[in-house]
Short mmCIF file of C-alpha atoms in Angstrom, two decimals:
data_model
loop_
_atom_site.label_atom_id
_atom_site.label_comp_id
_atom_site.label_asym_id
_atom_site.label_seq_id
_atom_site.Cartn_x
_atom_site.Cartn_y
_atom_site.Cartn_z
CA MET A 1 -65.10 19.17 -32.02
CA ASN A 2 -62.63 16.67 -31.49
CA THR A 3 -61.45 17.37 -35.07
CA GLN A 4 -61.32 21.25 -34.38
CA LEU A 5 -59.37 20.94 -30.90
CA GLN A 6 -57.22 18.81 -32.86
CA ALA A 7 -56.48 21.02 -35.65
CA PHE A 8 -55.80 23.77 -33.04
CA LYS A 9 -53.44 21.61 -31.47
CA ALA A 10 -51.90 20.61 -34.62
CA GLU A 11 -51.56 24.37 -35.34
CA PHE A 12 -50.40 25.47 -32.03
CA PHE A 13 -47.64 22.94 -31.73
CA LYS A 14 -46.57 23.64 -35.46
CA ALA A 15 -46.09 27.41 -34.48
CA LEU A 16 -43.89 26.42 -31.69
CA ALA A 17 -41.74 24.51 -33.62
CA HIS A 18 -38.48 26.51 -33.80
CA PRO A 19 -36.05 26.78 -31.49
CA LEU A 20 -35.74 30.91 -31.90
CA ARG A 21 -39.42 30.96 -30.98
CA ILE A 22 -39.03 28.74 -28.09
CA ARG A 23 -36.27 30.90 -26.90
CA ILE A 24 -38.20 33.82 -27.25
CA LEU A 25 -41.50 32.54 -25.17
CA GLU A 26 -38.82 31.21 -22.33
CA LEU A 27 -37.97 34.98 -22.03
CA LEU A 28 -41.26 36.10 -22.48
CA CYS A 29 -42.52 33.71 -19.36
CA GLU A 30 -40.24 35.78 -16.96
CA GLY A 31 -42.40 38.81 -18.20
CA GLU A 32 -42.90 41.31 -21.12
CA ARG A 33 -39.83 41.85 -22.96
CA SER A 34 -39.33 44.78 -25.87
CA VAL A 35 -37.97 43.53 -29.38
CA THR A 36 -34.65 45.10 -28.70
CA GLU A 37 -34.33 43.26 -25.09
CA ILE A 38 -35.13 39.93 -26.67
CA GLN A 39 -32.63 40.30 -29.53
CA THR A 40 -30.01 41.13 -26.81
CA LEU A 41 -30.58 38.49 -24.31
CA LEU A 42 -30.82 36.22 -27.60
CA GLU A 43 -27.83 37.68 -29.28
CA SER A 44 -30.15 37.27 -32.47
CA GLU A 45 -30.55 39.69 -35.48
CA GLY A 46 -33.38 41.74 -35.22
CA SER A 47 -35.08 40.59 -38.91
CA ALA A 48 -34.88 36.99 -37.12
CA VAL A 49 -36.58 37.83 -34.15
CA SER A 50 -38.97 39.97 -35.61
CA GLN A 51 -40.00 37.28 -38.25
CA GLN A 52 -40.44 34.71 -35.43
CA LEU A 53 -42.47 37.20 -33.14
CA SER A 54 -44.75 37.92 -35.99
CA ILE A 55 -45.53 34.08 -36.17
CA LEU A 56 -46.01 33.72 -32.63
CA ARG A 57 -48.55 36.66 -32.71
CA ALA A 58 -50.17 35.48 -36.15
CA LYS A 59 -50.92 32.07 -33.93
CA ASN A 60 -52.06 34.62 -30.94
CA ILE A 61 -49.11 32.97 -28.46
CA VAL A 62 -48.04 36.23 -27.97
CA VAL A 63 -48.99 39.83 -27.92
CA GLY A 64 -47.69 43.49 -28.49
CA VAL A 65 -48.39 46.42 -27.08
CA LYS A 66 -46.86 49.80 -28.09
CA GLN A 67 -45.58 51.81 -25.35
CA GLY A 68 -43.91 54.89 -26.69
CA LYS A 69 -41.50 53.90 -29.67
CA GLN A 70 -41.57 50.40 -28.37
CA VAL A 71 -43.80 47.42 -28.66
CA MET A 72 -43.59 45.46 -25.59
CA TYR A 73 -44.57 41.56 -26.15
CA SER A 74 -45.91 39.29 -23.76
CA LEU A 75 -47.76 35.62 -23.52
CA VAL A 76 -51.36 35.62 -24.61
CA ASP A 77 -51.79 32.99 -21.93
CA PRO A 78 -49.41 31.94 -19.05
CA MET A 79 -50.13 28.19 -19.07
CA VAL A 80 -47.40 28.51 -22.11
CA ALA A 81 -45.08 28.89 -19.56
CA ASP A 82 -46.31 25.39 -17.61
CA LEU A 83 -46.27 23.74 -21.14
CA LEU A 84 -42.87 24.57 -21.92
CA ALA A 85 -41.50 23.34 -18.17
CA ILE A 86 -43.77 20.41 -18.75
CA THR A 87 -41.88 19.72 -22.21
CA LYS A 88 -38.53 20.25 -20.27
CA ASP A 89 -39.74 17.55 -17.98
CA ILE A 90 -40.35 14.98 -20.91
CA PHE A 91 -36.83 15.65 -22.24
CA ASN A 92 -35.31 15.08 -18.81
CA ASN A 93 -37.04 11.82 -18.30
CA HIS A 94 -36.25 11.11 -21.93
CA LEU A 95 -32.41 11.66 -21.03
CA ILE A 96 -32.80 9.64 -17.74
CA HIS A 97 -34.06 6.60 -19.82
CA ILE A 98 -31.21 7.04 -22.51
CA ILE A 99 -29.04 7.22 -19.86
CA SER A 100 -30.32 3.99 -18.12
CA ILE A 101 -30.58 2.23 -21.43
CA TYR A 102 -26.70 3.22 -22.12
CA GLU A 103 -25.56 1.86 -18.31
CA ASP A 104 -27.64 -1.50 -18.81
CA GLN A 105 -25.53 -2.05 -21.68
CA ASP A 106 -21.75 -1.68 -20.08
#
């Protein structure tokens, strides 16, 4: 069981391991969005956004639901928002540590 869980975690984090995918997820934390909205907000080409959404869909991190001519994307699990917030806190703690090391050297 632990091996399966570790494999899931590794694959999950691999799916997150791209700056554009993280930016897409951050937008989806605010609510569902169409591909066009995501492209506009990220000022990114449609093919790049579609490619990254495809990866996130394949890993069951986002879901796309067709509404008329648009596909609306949302997070499969709202806890992804918590994970991104915790990651931001870890990043901030890392910066604080680096700054304190730098200040100690002065």
